[in-house]
CSV table of C-alpha atoms and ligand atoms in Angstrom, one decimal:
chain,number,residue,atom,x,y,z
A,201,MET,CA,-29.1,-5.5,-0.9
A,202,THR,CA,-31.7,-7.9,-2.1
A,203,ALA,CA,-29.3,-10.8,-2.3
A,204,LEU,CA,-28.8,-10.8,1.5
A,205,ASP,CA,-31.3,-12.3,3.9
A,206,GLN,CA,-32.4,-10.3,6.9
A,207,LYS,CA,-29.8,-11.6,9.4
A,208,LEU,CA,-26.9,-11.1,6.9
A,209,HIS,CA,-28.3,-7.7,6.0
A,210,ASP,CA,-28.2,-6.6,9.7
A,211,ILE,CA,-24.6,-7.7,9.9
A,212,TYR,CA,-23.8,-5.7,6.8
A,213,ASP,CA,-25.6,-2.6,8.1
A,214,GLU,CA,-23.5,-2.8,11.2
A,215,VAL,CA,-20.3,-3.0,9.2
A,216,LEU,CA,-21.4,0.1,7.3
A,217,HIS,CA,-22.1,1.9,10.5
A,218,ARG,CA,-18.8,0.9,12.3
A,219,ASN,CA,-16.6,1.6,9.3
A,220,PRO,CA,-17.8,4.8,7.6
A,221,GLY,CA,-16.3,5.7,4.3
A,222,GLU,CA,-14.4,2.5,3.9
A,223,THR,CA,-16.0,1.6,0.6
A,224,GLU,CA,-13.6,-1.1,-0.6
A,225,PHE,CA,-14.0,-2.9,2.8
A,226,HIS,CA,-17.8,-2.7,2.5
A,227,GLN,CA,-17.6,-4.2,-1.0
A,228,ALA,CA,-15.4,-7.1,0.2
A,229,VAL,CA,-17.7,-7.9,3.1
A,230,TYR,CA,-20.8,-7.7,1.0
A,231,GLU,CA,-19.3,-10.0,-1.6
A,232,VAL,CA,-18.7,-12.7,1.1
A,233,LEU,CA,-22.0,-12.2,2.9
A,234,SER,CA,-23.9,-12.5,-0.4
A,235,SER,CA,-22.6,-16.1,-0.7
A,236,LEU,CA,-23.5,-17.1,2.9
A,237,LYS,CA,-27.3,-17.3,2.7
A,238,PRO,CA,-27.4,-21.1,2.2
A,239,VAL,CA,-24.8,-21.6,4.9
A,240,VAL,CA,-26.8,-19.6,7.4
A,241,ALA,CA,-30.0,-21.5,6.4
A,242,LYS,CA,-28.3,-24.8,7.0
A,243,HIS,CA,-26.2,-23.8,10.1
A,244,PRO,CA,-27.9,-21.0,12.0
A,245,HIS,CA,-25.4,-21.2,14.8
A,246,TYR,CA,-22.9,-19.2,12.8
A,247,VAL,CA,-25.3,-16.2,13.2
A,248,ASP,CA,-26.5,-17.1,16.7
A,249,ALA,CA,-22.9,-17.3,18.0
A,250,ALA,CA,-22.1,-14.1,16.2
A,251,VAL,CA,-19.2,-15.7,14.3
A,252,ILE,CA,-19.9,-13.7,11.2
A,253,HIS,CA,-20.2,-10.5,13.2
A,254,ARG,CA,-16.9,-11.2,14.9
A,255,MET,CA,-15.2,-12.0,11.6
A,256,CYS,CA,-16.0,-8.6,10.2
A,257,GLU,CA,-14.2,-6.9,13.1
A,258,PRO,CA,-10.4,-7.1,12.9
A,259,GLU,CA,-8.7,-8.5,16.0
A,260,ARG,CA,-6.2,-5.5,16.0
A,261,GLN,CA,-5.7,-2.4,13.8
A,262,ILE,CA,-2.4,-0.6,14.0
A,263,ILE,CA,-1.8,2.9,12.5
A,264,PHE,CA,1.5,4.6,12.9
A,265,ARG,CA,3.7,7.6,11.7
A,266,VAL,CA,6.5,6.9,9.3
A,267,PRO,CA,9.0,9.8,9.2
A,268,TRP,CA,11.9,9.7,6.8
A,269,LEU,CA,14.4,12.0,5.1
A,270,ASP,CA,14.3,12.3,1.3
A,271,ASP,CA,17.5,12.8,-0.8
A,272,ALA,CA,17.1,16.6,-0.6
A,273,GLY,CA,17.2,16.3,3.2
A,274,THR,CA,13.5,17.2,3.6
A,275,VAL,CA,11.5,15.5,6.3
A,276,GLN,CA,8.7,13.4,4.8
A,277,ILE,CA,5.8,11.9,6.8
A,278,ASN,CA,3.7,8.9,5.7
A,279,ARG,CA,1.1,6.7,7.5
A,280,GLY,CA,1.8,3.1,8.1
A,281,PHE,CA,-0.9,0.4,8.7
A,282,ARG,CA,-1.1,-3.2,9.8
A,283,VAL,CA,-4.5,-4.8,10.3
A,284,GLU,CA,-4.3,-8.1,12.1
A,285,PHE,CA,-7.7,-9.5,11.1
A,286,ASN,CA,-8.0,-13.1,12.1
A,287,SER,CA,-5.7,-15.6,13.8
A,288,ALA,CA,-8.0,-18.5,14.2
A,289,LEU,CA,-6.0,-20.7,11.7
A,290,GLY,CA,-2.5,-19.4,12.3
A,291,PRO,CA,-0.3,-16.3,12.6
A,292,TYR,CA,-1.7,-13.3,10.7
A,293,LYS,CA,-0.4,-13.5,7.1
A,294,GLY,CA,-0.7,-11.1,4.3
A,295,GLY,CA,1.3,-8.5,2.3
A,296,LEU,CA,2.3,-4.9,2.6
A,297,ARG,CA,1.2,-2.4,0.0
A,298,PHE,CA,3.1,0.8,-0.7
A,299,HIS,CA,0.9,3.0,-2.9
A,300,PRO,CA,-0.5,6.6,-2.5
A,301,SER,CA,-4.1,5.3,-2.5
A,302,VAL,CA,-3.6,3.2,0.7
A,303,TYR,CA,-5.8,4.1,3.6
A,304,LEU,CA,-7.5,2.0,6.3
A,305,GLY,CA,-10.4,0.9,4.1
A,306,ILE,CA,-8.1,-0.6,1.5
A,307,VAL,CA,-6.0,-2.4,4.1
A,308,LYS,CA,-9.2,-3.7,5.7
A,309,PHE,CA,-10.6,-5.0,2.5
A,310,LEU,CA,-7.3,-6.7,1.7
A,311,GLY,CA,-7.0,-8.2,5.2
A,312,PHE,CA,-10.6,-9.4,5.1
A,313,GLU,CA,-10.1,-11.1,1.7
A,314,GLN,CA,-6.9,-12.6,3.1
A,315,ILE,CA,-8.8,-14.5,5.9
A,316,PHE,CA,-10.8,-16.6,3.4
A,317,LYS,CA,-7.9,-16.9,0.8
A,318,ASN,CA,-5.5,-18.2,3.4
A,319,SER,CA,-8.2,-20.6,4.7
A,320,LEU,CA,-8.7,-21.9,1.2
A,321,THR,CA,-5.1,-22.9,0.8
A,322,GLY,CA,-5.6,-25.5,3.6
A,323,LEU,CA,-2.4,-24.2,5.3
A,324,PRO,CA,-2.2,-22.9,8.9
A,325,ILE,CA,-2.2,-19.2,8.3
A,326,GLY,CA,-4.5,-16.4,9.6
A,327,GLY,CA,-5.3,-13.2,7.7
A,328,GLY,CA,-3.8,-9.8,7.9
A,329,LYS,CA,-2.6,-7.0,5.6
A,330,GLY,CA,-0.6,-3.7,5.9
A,331,GLY,CA,1.1,-1.0,4.0
A,332,SER,CA,1.5,2.7,3.6
A,333,ASP,CA,0.4,5.7,1.5
A,334,PHE,CA,4.1,6.1,0.6
A,335,ASP,CA,4.5,6.5,-3.2
A,336,PRO,CA,7.6,4.6,-4.4
A,337,LYS,CA,7.4,6.0,-7.9
A,338,GLY,CA,10.3,8.2,-8.8
A,339,ARG,CA,12.1,7.6,-5.4
A,340,SER,CA,15.8,6.6,-5.4
A,341,ALA,CA,16.9,3.2,-3.9
A,342,ASN,CA,18.3,5.1,-0.9
A,343,GLU,CA,14.9,6.8,-0.3
A,344,ILE,CA,13.1,3.5,-0.5
A,345,MET,CA,15.6,2.0,2.0
A,346,ARG,CA,15.2,4.8,4.4
A,347,PHE,CA,11.4,4.6,4.2
A,348,CYS,CA,11.5,0.8,4.7
A,349,GLN,CA,13.8,1.2,7.7
A,350,SER,CA,11.6,3.7,9.3
A,351,PHE,CA,8.4,1.7,8.6
A,352,MET,CA,10.0,-1.4,10.2
A,353,THR,CA,11.2,0.6,13.2
A,354,GLU,CA,7.6,0.7,14.3
A,355,LEU,CA,6.2,-2.4,12.7
A,356,TYR,CA,8.8,-4.8,14.3
A,357,ARG,CA,7.1,-4.7,17.7
A,358,HIS,CA,3.9,-6.1,16.2
A,359,ILE,CA,5.2,-9.0,14.0
A,360,GLY,CA,7.1,-12.3,14.5
A,361,GLU,CA,7.2,-15.7,13.0
A,362,TYR,CA,4.4,-17.0,15.4
A,363,THR,CA,2.5,-13.7,15.5
A,364,ASP,CA,2.3,-11.9,12.1
A,365,VAL,CA,4.2,-12.6,8.9
A,366,PRO,CA,4.1,-9.8,6.3
A,367,ALA,CA,5.1,-10.2,2.6
A,368,GLY,CA,5.0,-8.1,-0.6
A,369,ASP,CA,2.1,-6.6,-2.5
A,370,ILE,CA,1.8,-3.6,-4.8
A,371,GLY,CA,5.0,-1.5,-4.6
A,372,VAL,CA,6.7,-4.1,-2.3
A,373,GLY,CA,8.9,-6.6,-4.0
A,374,GLY,CA,12.2,-8.5,-3.2
A,375,ARG,CA,14.2,-5.3,-2.8
A,376,GLU,CA,11.8,-3.8,-0.2
A,377,ILE,CA,11.5,-7.1,1.7
A,378,GLY,CA,15.3,-7.1,1.9
A,379,PHE,CA,15.4,-3.6,3.4
A,380,LEU,CA,12.6,-4.5,5.9
A,381,PHE,CA,14.2,-7.8,6.9
A,382,GLY,CA,17.6,-6.1,7.5
A,383,GLN,CA,16.0,-3.5,9.8
A,384,TYR,CA,14.0,-6.1,11.7
A,385,LYS,CA,17.2,-8.1,12.3
A,386,ARG,CA,19.1,-5.1,13.5
A,387,ILE,CA,16.4,-4.1,16.0
A,388,THR,CA,15.7,-7.5,17.4
A,389,ASN,CA,19.2,-9.1,17.1
A,390,ARG,CA,17.5,-12.3,15.8
A,391,TYR,CA,17.9,-14.0,12.5
A,392,GLU,CA,14.2,-14.8,12.4
A,393,SER,CA,13.7,-16.0,8.8
A,394,GLY,CA,10.1,-16.8,9.3
A,395,VAL,CA,9.1,-13.2,10.1
A,396,LEU,CA,8.8,-12.1,6.5
A,397,THR,CA,8.2,-14.0,3.2
A,398,GLY,CA,9.4,-13.1,-0.3
A,399,LYS,CA,13.0,-13.1,0.9
A,400,GLY,CA,16.0,-13.5,-1.4
A,401,LEU,CA,16.9,-17.1,-2.3
A,402,THR,CA,20.3,-17.0,-0.6
A,403,TRP,CA,18.9,-15.7,2.7
A,404,GLY,CA,15.8,-17.7,3.5
A,405,GLY,CA,13.6,-17.2,0.5
A,406,SER,CA,11.8,-19.9,-1.3
A,407,GLN,CA,12.1,-21.0,-4.9
A,408,VAL,CA,8.9,-20.1,-6.8
A,409,ARG,CA,7.7,-17.4,-4.4
A,410,THR,CA,8.4,-14.7,-6.9
A,411,GLU,CA,6.5,-16.5,-9.6
A,412,ALA,CA,3.9,-18.1,-7.3
A,413,THR,CA,0.9,-15.7,-7.6
A,414,GLY,CA,1.0,-15.4,-11.4
A,415,TYR,CA,1.8,-19.1,-11.9
A,416,GLY,CA,-0.9,-20.1,-9.4
A,417,ALA,CA,-3.5,-18.1,-11.2
A,418,VAL,CA,-2.6,-19.7,-14.4
A,419,PHE,CA,-2.7,-23.2,-12.8
A,420,PHE,CA,-6.2,-22.3,-11.6
A,421,VAL,CA,-7.3,-21.3,-15.1
A,422,ASP,CA,-5.8,-24.5,-16.4
A,423,GLU,CA,-8.0,-26.5,-14.0
A,424,ILE,CA,-11.0,-24.6,-15.2
A,425,LEU,CA,-10.1,-25.4,-18.8
A,426,LYS,CA,-9.6,-29.1,-17.9
A,427,THR,CA,-13.2,-29.3,-16.6
A,428,SER,CA,-14.4,-29.1,-20.2
A,429,GLY,CA,-11.5,-31.1,-21.7
A,430,ASP,CA,-9.9,-27.9,-23.0
A,431,ALA,CA,-6.3,-26.5,-22.6
A,432,PHE,CA,-4.3,-23.3,-23.0
A,433,ASP,CA,-3.0,-24.2,-26.4
A,434,GLY,CA,-3.6,-21.3,-28.8
A,435,LYS,CA,-5.8,-19.4,-26.5
A,436,ARG,CA,-5.6,-15.6,-26.7
A,437,VAL,CA,-5.2,-14.0,-23.3
A,438,VAL,CA,-5.2,-10.5,-22.0
A,439,VAL,CA,-3.6,-9.6,-18.7
A,440,SER,CA,-3.7,-6.2,-16.9
A,441,GLY,CA,-0.8,-4.8,-14.9
A,442,SER,CA,2.9,-5.5,-15.6
A,443,GLY,CA,4.1,-6.1,-12.1
A,444,ASN,CA,4.9,-9.2,-10.2
A,445,VAL,CA,1.6,-11.0,-10.7
A,446,ALA,CA,1.2,-10.1,-14.4
A,447,ILE,CA,4.7,-10.9,-15.4
A,448,TYR,CA,4.7,-14.4,-14.0
A,449,ALA,CA,1.1,-15.1,-15.2
A,450,ILE,CA,2.4,-14.2,-18.7
A,451,GLU,CA,5.4,-16.5,-18.3
A,452,LYS,CA,3.3,-19.5,-17.3
A,453,ILE,CA,0.6,-18.9,-20.0
A,454,HIS,CA,3.3,-18.9,-22.6
A,455,GLN,CA,4.8,-22.1,-21.2
A,456,LEU,CA,1.4,-23.7,-21.4
A,457,GLY,CA,0.9,-22.7,-25.1
A,458,GLY,CA,-1.4,-19.6,-24.7
A,459,VAL,CA,-0.5,-16.2,-26.2
A,460,VAL,CA,-0.8,-13.1,-24.1
A,461,VAL,CA,-1.4,-10.2,-26.4
A,462,ALA,CA,-1.8,-7.3,-24.0
A,463,CYS,CA,-0.7,-6.0,-20.6
A,464,SER,CA,-0.8,-2.6,-18.9
A,465,ASP,CA,0.5,-0.2,-16.2
A,466,SER,CA,-1.1,2.8,-14.8
A,467,SER,CA,-0.1,4.9,-17.8
A,468,GLY,CA,-1.8,2.7,-20.4
A,469,TYR,CA,-1.6,-0.6,-22.2
A,470,VAL,CA,0.5,-2.4,-24.8
A,471,VAL,CA,-1.0,-4.6,-27.5
A,472,ASP,CA,1.4,-7.1,-29.1
A,473,ASP,CA,-0.5,-9.4,-31.4
A,474,LYS,CA,2.4,-11.9,-31.8
A,475,GLY,CA,2.6,-12.3,-28.0
A,476,ILE,CA,4.2,-10.2,-25.3
A,477,ASP,CA,8.0,-10.4,-25.5
A,478,LEU,CA,8.5,-11.5,-21.9
A,479,GLU,CA,12.3,-10.9,-21.7
A,480,LEU,CA,11.8,-7.4,-23.0
A,481,LEU,CA,8.9,-6.8,-20.5
A,482,LYS,CA,11.1,-8.0,-17.6
A,483,GLU,CA,14.0,-5.8,-18.7
A,484,VAL,CA,11.7,-2.7,-18.9
A,485,LYS,CA,9.7,-3.3,-15.7
A,486,GLU,CA,12.0,-5.4,-13.4
A,487,ASP,CA,15.5,-4.3,-14.3
A,488,ARG,CA,15.1,-0.7,-15.6
A,489,ARG,CA,11.9,0.0,-13.6
A,490,GLU,CA,10.6,2.1,-16.4
A,491,ARG,CA,7.1,3.0,-17.7
A,492,LEU,CA,5.5,0.4,-20.0
A,493,GLN,CA,5.7,2.7,-23.0
A,494,ALA,CA,9.5,1.9,-23.1
A,495,TYR,CA,8.4,-1.7,-24.2
A,496,ILE,CA,7.3,-0.3,-27.6
A,497,ASP,CA,10.8,1.2,-28.3
A,498,GLY,CA,12.3,-2.3,-27.9
A,499,ARG,CA,9.8,-3.9,-30.2
A,500,GLY,CA,10.7,-2.0,-33.4
A,501,GLY,CA,7.1,-1.2,-34.4
A,502,ALA,CA,5.6,-4.7,-33.7
A,503,ALA,CA,3.5,-3.5,-30.8
A,504,ASP,CA,1.2,-0.5,-30.0
A,505,PHE,CA,0.8,1.6,-26.8
A,506,VAL,CA,-2.6,2.9,-25.9
A,507,PRO,CA,-2.3,5.6,-23.3
A,508,GLY,CA,-4.7,6.1,-20.4
A,509,ARG,CA,-6.7,2.8,-20.7
A,510,LEU,CA,-6.7,-0.7,-19.5
A,511,THR,CA,-6.6,-3.8,-21.6
A,512,TRP,CA,-10.3,-4.7,-21.7
A,513,ASP,CA,-10.8,-3.4,-25.2
A,514,VAL,CA,-8.6,-6.2,-26.6
A,515,PRO,CA,-10.6,-9.3,-27.8
A,516,CYS,CA,-9.5,-12.5,-26.0
A,517,ASP,CA,-10.6,-15.9,-24.9
A,518,ILE,CA,-9.3,-15.5,-21.3
A,519,ALA,CA,-8.8,-12.3,-19.2
A,520,VAL,CA,-6.5,-12.2,-16.1
A,521,PRO,CA,-6.9,-8.8,-14.3
A,522,SER,CA,-3.7,-8.5,-12.3
A,523,ALA,CA,-3.2,-4.8,-11.5
A,524,THR,CA,-5.5,-3.5,-8.7
A,525,GLN,CA,-9.0,-3.4,-7.2
A,526,ASN,CA,-12.0,-2.3,-9.2
A,527,GLU,CA,-10.0,-2.0,-12.5
A,528,LEU,CA,-12.6,-3.9,-14.5
A,529,ASN,CA,-16.1,-2.4,-14.4
A,530,GLY,CA,-19.5,-3.3,-15.9
A,531,GLU,CA,-18.8,-1.7,-19.2
A,532,ASP,CA,-15.5,-3.5,-19.5
A,533,ALA,CA,-17.2,-6.8,-18.6
A,534,ALA,CA,-19.8,-6.2,-21.3
A,535,ARG,CA,-17.1,-5.5,-23.9
A,536,LEU,CA,-15.1,-8.6,-22.9
A,537,ILE,CA,-18.3,-10.8,-23.1
A,538,LYS,CA,-19.2,-9.3,-26.5
A,539,ASN,CA,-15.6,-10.0,-27.7
A,540,GLY,CA,-15.9,-13.7,-26.7
A,541,ALA,CA,-14.1,-14.0,-23.4
A,542,LYS,CA,-15.0,-17.3,-21.7
A,543,ILE,CA,-12.9,-17.2,-18.6
A,544,VAL,CA,-12.0,-14.4,-16.2
A,545,ALA,CA,-9.5,-15.2,-13.4
A,546,GLU,CA,-8.6,-12.5,-10.8
A,547,GLY,CA,-4.8,-12.3,-10.4
A,548,ALA,CA,-5.3,-9.1,-8.4
A,549,ASN,CA,-7.4,-8.7,-5.3
A,550,MET,CA,-11.0,-7.7,-6.2
A,551,PRO,CA,-10.2,-6.2,-9.6
A,552,CYS,CA,-13.7,-6.8,-10.9
A,553,THR,CA,-16.5,-4.6,-9.7
A,554,PRO,CA,-19.7,-6.3,-8.4
A,555,GLU,CA,-21.5,-5.2,-11.6
A,556,ALA,CA,-18.8,-6.9,-13.7
A,557,VAL,CA,-19.0,-10.1,-11.7
A,558,LYS,CA,-22.8,-10.1,-12.1
A,559,LEU,CA,-22.5,-9.7,-15.9
A,560,PHE,CA,-19.9,-12.5,-16.1
A,561,THR,CA,-22.1,-14.9,-14.1
A,562,GLU,CA,-25.2,-14.1,-16.1
A,563,ALA,CA,-23.3,-14.6,-19.4
A,564,GLY,CA,-21.9,-18.0,-18.3
A,565,VAL,CA,-18.3,-16.7,-18.3
A,566,LYS,CA,-16.3,-18.8,-15.8
A,567,PHE,CA,-15.3,-16.4,-13.1
A,568,ALA,CA,-12.5,-17.2,-10.6
A,569,PRO,CA,-12.4,-14.8,-7.7
A,570,GLY,CA,-9.0,-13.5,-6.4
A,571,LYS,CA,-9.3,-15.3,-3.1
A,572,ALA,CA,-9.1,-18.6,-5.0
A,573,ALA,CA,-7.2,-17.7,-8.2
A,574,ASN,CA,-4.4,-15.7,-6.6
A,575,ALA,CA,-4.0,-17.8,-3.5
A,576,GLY,CA,-0.8,-19.4,-4.9
A,577,GLY,CA,1.2,-16.4,-3.7
A,578,VAL,CA,0.3,-16.7,0.0
A,579,ALA,CA,0.4,-20.6,-0.2
A,580,THR,CA,4.0,-20.4,-1.4
A,581,SER,CA,4.7,-17.9,1.4
A,582,ALA,CA,3.5,-20.6,3.8
A,583,LEU,CA,5.8,-23.1,2.0
A,584,GLU,CA,8.6,-20.6,2.6
A,585,MET,CA,7.7,-20.5,6.3
A,586,GLN,CA,7.8,-24.3,6.4
A,587,GLN,CA,11.3,-24.3,4.9
A,588,ASN,CA,12.5,-21.6,7.3
A,589,ALA,CA,11.1,-23.6,10.3
A,590,SER,CA,12.9,-26.8,9.2
A,591,ARG,CA,16.1,-24.9,8.1
A,592,ASP,CA,15.7,-26.5,4.7
A,593,SER,CA,15.3,-25.3,1.1
A,594,TRP,CA,13.5,-27.1,-1.6
A,595,THR,CA,14.2,-27.3,-5.4
A,596,PHE,CA,12.3,-25.2,-7.9
A,597,GLY,CA,10.7,-28.3,-9.4
A,598,TYR,CA,9.5,-29.7,-6.1
A,599,THR,CA,8.1,-26.3,-4.9
A,600,GLU,CA,6.3,-25.7,-8.2
A,601,GLN,CA,4.7,-29.2,-7.9
A,602,ARG,CA,3.5,-28.3,-4.4
A,603,LEU,CA,2.0,-25.1,-5.7
A,604,ALA,CA,0.3,-26.9,-8.6
A,605,ALA,CA,-1.2,-29.4,-6.2
A,606,ILE,CA,-2.4,-26.6,-3.8
A,607,MET,CA,-4.1,-24.8,-6.7
A,608,HIS,CA,-5.7,-28.1,-7.9
A,609,GLY,CA,-7.0,-28.6,-4.3
A,610,ILE,CA,-8.4,-25.1,-4.1
A,611,HIS,CA,-10.1,-25.5,-7.4
A,612,GLN,CA,-11.7,-28.8,-6.4
A,613,ARG,CA,-12.8,-27.6,-3.0
A,614,CYS,CA,-14.5,-24.6,-4.7
A,615,LEU,CA,-16.4,-26.8,-7.1
A,616,ASP,CA,-17.4,-29.4,-4.4
A,617,THR,CA,-18.7,-26.7,-2.0
A,618,ALA,CA,-20.5,-24.8,-4.8
A,619,ASP,CA,-22.3,-28.1,-5.7
A,620,GLU,CA,-23.1,-28.9,-2.0
A,621,TYR,CA,-24.7,-25.4,-1.5
A,622,GLY,CA,-26.7,-25.4,-4.7
A,623,ALA,CA,-24.6,-23.2,-7.0
A,624,PRO,CA,-22.8,-25.7,-9.3
A,625,GLY,CA,-19.8,-24.2,-11.2
A,626,ASN,CA,-19.9,-20.9,-9.2
A,627,TYR,CA,-16.3,-20.4,-8.0
A,628,MET,CA,-17.2,-17.3,-6.1
A,629,VAL,CA,-19.8,-19.0,-4.0
A,630,GLY,CA,-17.5,-22.1,-3.6
A,631,ALA,CA,-14.5,-20.0,-2.5
A,632,ASN,CA,-16.4,-17.8,-0.1
A,633,ILE,CA,-18.2,-20.7,1.6
A,634,THR,CA,-15.2,-23.0,1.8
A,635,GLY,CA,-13.0,-20.3,3.2
A,636,PHE,CA,-15.7,-19.2,5.7
A,637,ILE,CA,-16.6,-22.5,7.2
A,638,GLN,CA,-13.1,-23.5,8.1
A,639,VAL,CA,-12.4,-20.2,9.9
A,640,ALA,CA,-15.8,-20.1,11.5
A,641,ASP,CA,-15.4,-23.6,12.9
A,642,ALA,CA,-12.0,-22.8,14.3
A,643,MET,CA,-13.3,-19.7,16.0
A,644,LEU,CA,-16.2,-21.6,17.6
A,645,ALA,CA,-13.8,-24.3,18.8
A,646,GLN,CA,-11.5,-21.6,20.4
A,647,GLY,CA,-14.3,-20.0,22.6
A,648,LEU,CA,-15.4,-16.4,22.6
A,649,ILE,CA,-12.6,-14.9,20.6
B,160,NDP,P1,3.2,-4.7,-8.5
B,160,NDP,O1,3.4,-3.4,-7.8
B,160,NDP,O2,4.3,-5.6,-8.8
B,160,NDP,O3,2.4,-4.4,-9.9
B,160,NDP,C1,1.2,-3.7,-9.9
B,160,NDP,C2,0.9,-3.4,-11.4
B,160,NDP,O4,-0.5,-2.9,-11.4
B,160,NDP,C3,1.8,-2.4,-12.0
B,160,NDP,O5,1.9,-2.7,-13.4
B,160,NDP,C4,1.0,-1.1,-11.8
B,160,NDP,O6,1.3,-0.1,-12.7
B,160,NDP,C5,-0.4,-1.6,-11.9
B,160,NDP,N1,-1.3,-0.7,-11.1
B,160,NDP,C6,-1.2,-0.5,-9.8
B,160,NDP,N2,-2.2,0.3,-9.4
B,160,NDP,C7,-2.9,0.7,-10.5
B,160,NDP,C8,-3.9,1.6,-10.8
B,160,NDP,N3,-4.5,2.2,-9.8
B,160,NDP,N4,-4.4,1.7,-12.1
B,160,NDP,C9,-3.8,1.0,-13.1
B,160,NDP,N5,-2.7,0.1,-12.9
B,160,NDP,C10,-2.3,0.0,-11.6
B,160,NDP,O7,2.1,-5.5,-7.7
B,160,NDP,P2,1.7,-7.0,-7.7
B,160,NDP,O8,1.8,-7.5,-9.1
B,160,NDP,O9,2.4,-7.7,-6.6
B,160,NDP,O10,0.1,-7.0,-7.3
B,160,NDP,C11,-0.9,-6.8,-8.2
B,160,NDP,C12,-2.2,-7.2,-7.6
B,160,NDP,O11,-2.1,-8.6,-7.2
B,160,NDP,C13,-2.7,-6.5,-6.4
B,160,NDP,O12,-4.1,-6.4,-6.4
B,160,NDP,C14,-2.2,-7.4,-5.3
B,160,NDP,O13,-3.0,-7.2,-4.1
B,160,NDP,C15,-2.5,-8.7,-5.9
B,160,NDP,N6,-1.8,-9.8,-5.3
B,160,NDP,C16,-0.4,-9.9,-5.2
B,160,NDP,C17,0.3,-10.9,-4.7
B,160,NDP,C18,1.7,-11.0,-4.7
B,160,NDP,O14,2.3,-12.1,-4.4
B,160,NDP,N7,2.5,-10.0,-5.2
B,160,NDP,C19,-0.5,-12.0,-4.1
B,160,NDP,C20,-1.9,-12.0,-4.2
B,160,NDP,C21,-2.5,-10.9,-4.8
B,160,NDP,P3,2.2,1.1,-12.2
B,160,NDP,O15,3.6,0.5,-12.0
B,160,NDP,O16,2.1,2.1,-13.3
B,160,NDP,O17,1.7,1.6,-10.9
């Protein structure tokens, strides 16, 4: 608590009091508040006008029942969530997560992060997030469809291209967005392309959206490397996860000359010293939807599988945690530092614990927080919305250039702001303050909202 001054501390205490048990949300709020001390010192009106207080309270929180029939004909009940956190800059925007660990505290942490991330992109999008405690693992495609249809049968009344625009996240990819969009269209009788992003390319989706989060994180690391005249060439990289973000981070790192030697899923990790075979990984995870261990069978003994652990044991120059929150703790951070890691960029949302971030900062490891490093996904979602609004579709090359330019801009704004507020080179401080000020000023301009 010592990092917060008294006024910020009071706000944090109130957040704890109003949101009991929501530990991930507390963590996300604390992380932002701990960067705001110099802002409050310079601009006390943000506290006086209770802007920070208001920002910590979602504009709207929706919780609903999702009943559906499994293949055996048994009724299943899940809980659905949508937290519409802040619409000062634009319609609520943020993904849907389907994972058994989802509860209100997870959705609120993700929604809160999303406010600042979306602001950092410089595009007109507010912050929101949603999901369900539904576990897609082991479910048939028909069960997934029935679940998505039931989920949308409630969610449709809360969303819209000018209101709230969901997308994917853990457990929600192109297939699920398709099922959700189809049900929205049936209920509303509107072909409202801009209501969801991550759509298929032939029905309103954008080139590069699938790749955007992973590619964007790698563009961000490339910007960090450039600040010291360095490049990806020959760098040894470790990624965690083997889902959407991880796969496309690996793809871009390989294109830029780096070598990714490890990735994971929730059952363990693969080490492949010659570099992950991306085609094989895509076949196992995207086409066959199998566990990561199946990768080993396809590699004829060239790779190893380590069960029950994440990739942080593997020596590397750069680490890109891309699985889930709090997957990299203090011990992992100490091991990465000892093994020579120089850059850690969060492909996932809040994958590093506060202790890990502290250790990285103290050791001079360049640390890129998720709200900056993984903002390429939502930025490209906003580009998808632009294309939908203008009934247009852009080429892969043009869209990728836009993504690279956005990541360059975010990187620069983080550095400039960190300089301005006395924390040169600190991407966390730069990201939190830049994201905060833009939203705070919009809220002040819009009256008591
Ligand atoms: P996916 O569902 O495609 O992949 C998630 C990966 O992480 C899987 O390999 C999964 O393994 C692993 N994983 C999930 N939970 C755990 C866990 N508790 N322990 C260990 N491994 C786990 O999700 P995404 O790639 O889309 O998302 C990954 C992260 O990136 C999340 O934090 C998400 O919020 C963030 N993000 C995603 C964006 C996007 O555009 N998709 C945008 C910005 C951020 P398994 O399959 O075994 O569960």
